[in-house]
PDB file of C-alpha atoms in Angstrom:
ATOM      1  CA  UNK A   1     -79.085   7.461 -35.665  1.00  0.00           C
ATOM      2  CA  UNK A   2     -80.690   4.605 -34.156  1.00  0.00           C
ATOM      3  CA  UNK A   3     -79.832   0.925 -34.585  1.00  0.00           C
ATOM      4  CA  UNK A   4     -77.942  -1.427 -32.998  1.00  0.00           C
ATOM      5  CA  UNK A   5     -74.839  -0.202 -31.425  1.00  0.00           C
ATOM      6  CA  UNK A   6     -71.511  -2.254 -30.603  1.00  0.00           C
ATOM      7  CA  UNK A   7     -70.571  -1.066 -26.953  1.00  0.00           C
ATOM      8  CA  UNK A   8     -66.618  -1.270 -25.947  1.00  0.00           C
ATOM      9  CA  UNK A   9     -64.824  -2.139 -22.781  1.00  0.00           C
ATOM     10  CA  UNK A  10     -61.200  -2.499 -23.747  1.00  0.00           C
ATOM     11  CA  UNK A  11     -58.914  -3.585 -20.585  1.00  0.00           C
ATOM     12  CA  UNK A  12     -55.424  -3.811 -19.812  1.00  0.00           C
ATOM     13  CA  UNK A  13     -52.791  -4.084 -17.006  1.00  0.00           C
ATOM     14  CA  UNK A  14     -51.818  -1.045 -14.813  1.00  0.00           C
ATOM     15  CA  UNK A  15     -48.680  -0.086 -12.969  1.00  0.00           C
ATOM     16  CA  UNK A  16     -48.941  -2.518 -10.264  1.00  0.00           C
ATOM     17  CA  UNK A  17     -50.421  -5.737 -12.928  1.00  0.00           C
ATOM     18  CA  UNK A  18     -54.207  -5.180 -11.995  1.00  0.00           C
ATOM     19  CA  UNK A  19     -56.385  -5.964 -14.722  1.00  0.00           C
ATOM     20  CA  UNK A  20     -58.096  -2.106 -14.991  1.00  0.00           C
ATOM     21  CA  UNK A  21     -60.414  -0.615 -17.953  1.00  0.00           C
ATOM     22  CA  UNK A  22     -58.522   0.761 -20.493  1.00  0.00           C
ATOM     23  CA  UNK A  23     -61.419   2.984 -21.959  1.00  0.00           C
ATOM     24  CA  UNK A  24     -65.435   2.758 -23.294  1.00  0.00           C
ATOM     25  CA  UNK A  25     -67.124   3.259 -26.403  1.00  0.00           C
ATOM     26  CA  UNK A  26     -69.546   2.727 -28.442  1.00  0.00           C
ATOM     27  CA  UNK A  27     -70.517   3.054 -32.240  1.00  0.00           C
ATOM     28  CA  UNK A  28     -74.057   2.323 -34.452  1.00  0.00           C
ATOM     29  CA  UNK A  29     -73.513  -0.567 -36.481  1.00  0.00           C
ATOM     30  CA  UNK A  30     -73.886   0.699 -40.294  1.00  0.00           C
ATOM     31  CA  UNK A  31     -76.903  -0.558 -42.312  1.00  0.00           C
ATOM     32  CA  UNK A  32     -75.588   0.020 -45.838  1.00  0.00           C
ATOM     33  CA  UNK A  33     -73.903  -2.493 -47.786  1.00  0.00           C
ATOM     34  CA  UNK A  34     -70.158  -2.067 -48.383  1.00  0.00           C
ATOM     35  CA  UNK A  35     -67.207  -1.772 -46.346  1.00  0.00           C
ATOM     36  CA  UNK A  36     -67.133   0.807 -43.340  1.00  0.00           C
ATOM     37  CA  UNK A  37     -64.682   2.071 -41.362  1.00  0.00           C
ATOM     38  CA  UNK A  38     -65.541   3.818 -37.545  1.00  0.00           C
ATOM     39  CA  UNK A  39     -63.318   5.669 -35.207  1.00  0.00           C
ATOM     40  CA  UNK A  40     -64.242   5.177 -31.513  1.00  0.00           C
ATOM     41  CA  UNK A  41     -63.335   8.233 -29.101  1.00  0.00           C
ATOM     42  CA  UNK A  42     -63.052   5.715 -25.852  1.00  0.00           C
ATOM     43  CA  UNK A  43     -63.229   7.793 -22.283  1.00  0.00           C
ATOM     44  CA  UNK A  44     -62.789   6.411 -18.874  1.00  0.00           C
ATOM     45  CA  UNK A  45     -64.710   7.698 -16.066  1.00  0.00           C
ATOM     46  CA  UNK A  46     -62.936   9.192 -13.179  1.00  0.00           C
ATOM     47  CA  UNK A  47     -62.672   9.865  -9.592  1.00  0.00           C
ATOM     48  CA  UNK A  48     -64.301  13.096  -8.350  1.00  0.00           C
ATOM     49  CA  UNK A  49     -61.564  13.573  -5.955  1.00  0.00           C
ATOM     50  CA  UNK A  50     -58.293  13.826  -5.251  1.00  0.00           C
ATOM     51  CA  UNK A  51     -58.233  11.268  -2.552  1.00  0.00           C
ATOM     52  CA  UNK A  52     -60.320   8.854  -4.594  1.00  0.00           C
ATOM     53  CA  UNK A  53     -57.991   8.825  -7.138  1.00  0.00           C
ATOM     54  CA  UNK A  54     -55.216   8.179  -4.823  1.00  0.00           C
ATOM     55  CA  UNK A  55     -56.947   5.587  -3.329  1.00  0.00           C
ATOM     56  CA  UNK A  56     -57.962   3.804  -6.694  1.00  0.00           C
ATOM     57  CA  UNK A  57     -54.470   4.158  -7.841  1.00  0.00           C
ATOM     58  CA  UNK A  58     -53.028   2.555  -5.033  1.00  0.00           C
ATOM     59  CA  UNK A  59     -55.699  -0.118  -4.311  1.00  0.00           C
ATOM     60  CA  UNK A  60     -55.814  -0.834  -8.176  1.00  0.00           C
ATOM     61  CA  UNK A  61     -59.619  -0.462  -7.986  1.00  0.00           C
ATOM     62  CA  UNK A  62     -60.963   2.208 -10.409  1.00  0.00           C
ATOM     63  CA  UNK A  63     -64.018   3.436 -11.402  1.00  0.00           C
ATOM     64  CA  UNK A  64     -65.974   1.360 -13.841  1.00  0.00           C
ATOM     65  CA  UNK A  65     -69.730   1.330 -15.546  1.00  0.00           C
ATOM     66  CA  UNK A  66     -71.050  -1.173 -14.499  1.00  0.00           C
ATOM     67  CA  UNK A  67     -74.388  -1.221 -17.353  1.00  0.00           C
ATOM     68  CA  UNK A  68     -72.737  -0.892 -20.849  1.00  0.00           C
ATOM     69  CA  UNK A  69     -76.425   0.963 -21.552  1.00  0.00           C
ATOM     70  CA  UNK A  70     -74.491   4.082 -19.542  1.00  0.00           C
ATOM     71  CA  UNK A  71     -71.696   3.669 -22.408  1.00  0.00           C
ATOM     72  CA  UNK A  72     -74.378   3.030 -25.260  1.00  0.00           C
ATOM     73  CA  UNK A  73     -76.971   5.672 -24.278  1.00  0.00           C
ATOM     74  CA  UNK A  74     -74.928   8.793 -22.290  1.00  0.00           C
ATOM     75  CA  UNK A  75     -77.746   8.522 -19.681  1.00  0.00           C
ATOM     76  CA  UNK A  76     -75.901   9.791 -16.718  1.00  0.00           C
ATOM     77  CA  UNK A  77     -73.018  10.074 -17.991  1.00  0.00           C
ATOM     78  CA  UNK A  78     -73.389  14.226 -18.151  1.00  0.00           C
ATOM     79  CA  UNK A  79     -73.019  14.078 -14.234  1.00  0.00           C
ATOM     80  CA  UNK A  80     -69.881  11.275 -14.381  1.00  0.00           C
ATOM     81  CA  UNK A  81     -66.494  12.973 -14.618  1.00  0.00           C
ATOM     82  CA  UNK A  82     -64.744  11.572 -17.573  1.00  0.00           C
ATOM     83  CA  UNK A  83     -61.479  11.570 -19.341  1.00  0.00           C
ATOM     84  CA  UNK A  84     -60.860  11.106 -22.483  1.00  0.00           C
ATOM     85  CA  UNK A  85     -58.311   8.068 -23.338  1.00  0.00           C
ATOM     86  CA  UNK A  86     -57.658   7.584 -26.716  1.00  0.00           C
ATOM     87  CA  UNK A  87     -59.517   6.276 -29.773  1.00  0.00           C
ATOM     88  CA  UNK A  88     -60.105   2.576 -31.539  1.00  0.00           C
ATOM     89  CA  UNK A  89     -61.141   1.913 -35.015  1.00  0.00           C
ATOM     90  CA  UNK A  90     -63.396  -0.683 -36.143  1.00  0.00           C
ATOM     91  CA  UNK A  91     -63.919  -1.996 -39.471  1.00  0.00           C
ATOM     92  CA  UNK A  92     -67.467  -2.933 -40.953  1.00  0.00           C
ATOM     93  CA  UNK A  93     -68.662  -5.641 -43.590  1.00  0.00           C
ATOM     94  CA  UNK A  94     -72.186  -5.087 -44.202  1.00  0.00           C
ATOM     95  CA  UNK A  95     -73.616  -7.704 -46.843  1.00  0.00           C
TER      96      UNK A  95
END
């Protein structure tokens, strides 16, 4: 489907207190009148290697999209290594 889309970058605090992304998503905003409800499978991208992810871990610097159209679109995102993190629901009122 095509549409507008709401695009999620949900943050929180890490081991050490660094502000660090949480997980992405992104769901089509329903055009039909009513009340919707929409589960989000977030994902995080992640380091290719093992010393990169040592490295962000310890630094508190991970990797992050910078262009929420990455998120929205999956353009390049089929040669990012992700994770899967989770999943957020969203609720709809469409008048």
């Amino acid at each position: 489907p095509a549409g507008p889309q709401i695009v999620l970058s949900v943050y929180g605090p890490d081991f050490f207190g660094h502000d660090v992304v949480r997980g992405y998503g992104a769901v089509h905003v329903p055009f039909v009148p009513g009340r919707h409800k929409r589960t989000i499978a977030m994902f995080v991208p992640e380091s290719s290697s093992r010393l990169q992810q040592f490295t962000s871990w310890f630094t508190g610097r991970r990797p992050e999209f910078t262009d929420p159209r990455v998120v929205a679109q999956g353009e390049g995102r089929e040669v990012t290594r992700v994770r899967s993190q989770g999943f957020v629901t969203v609720s709809f009122n469409v008048m």
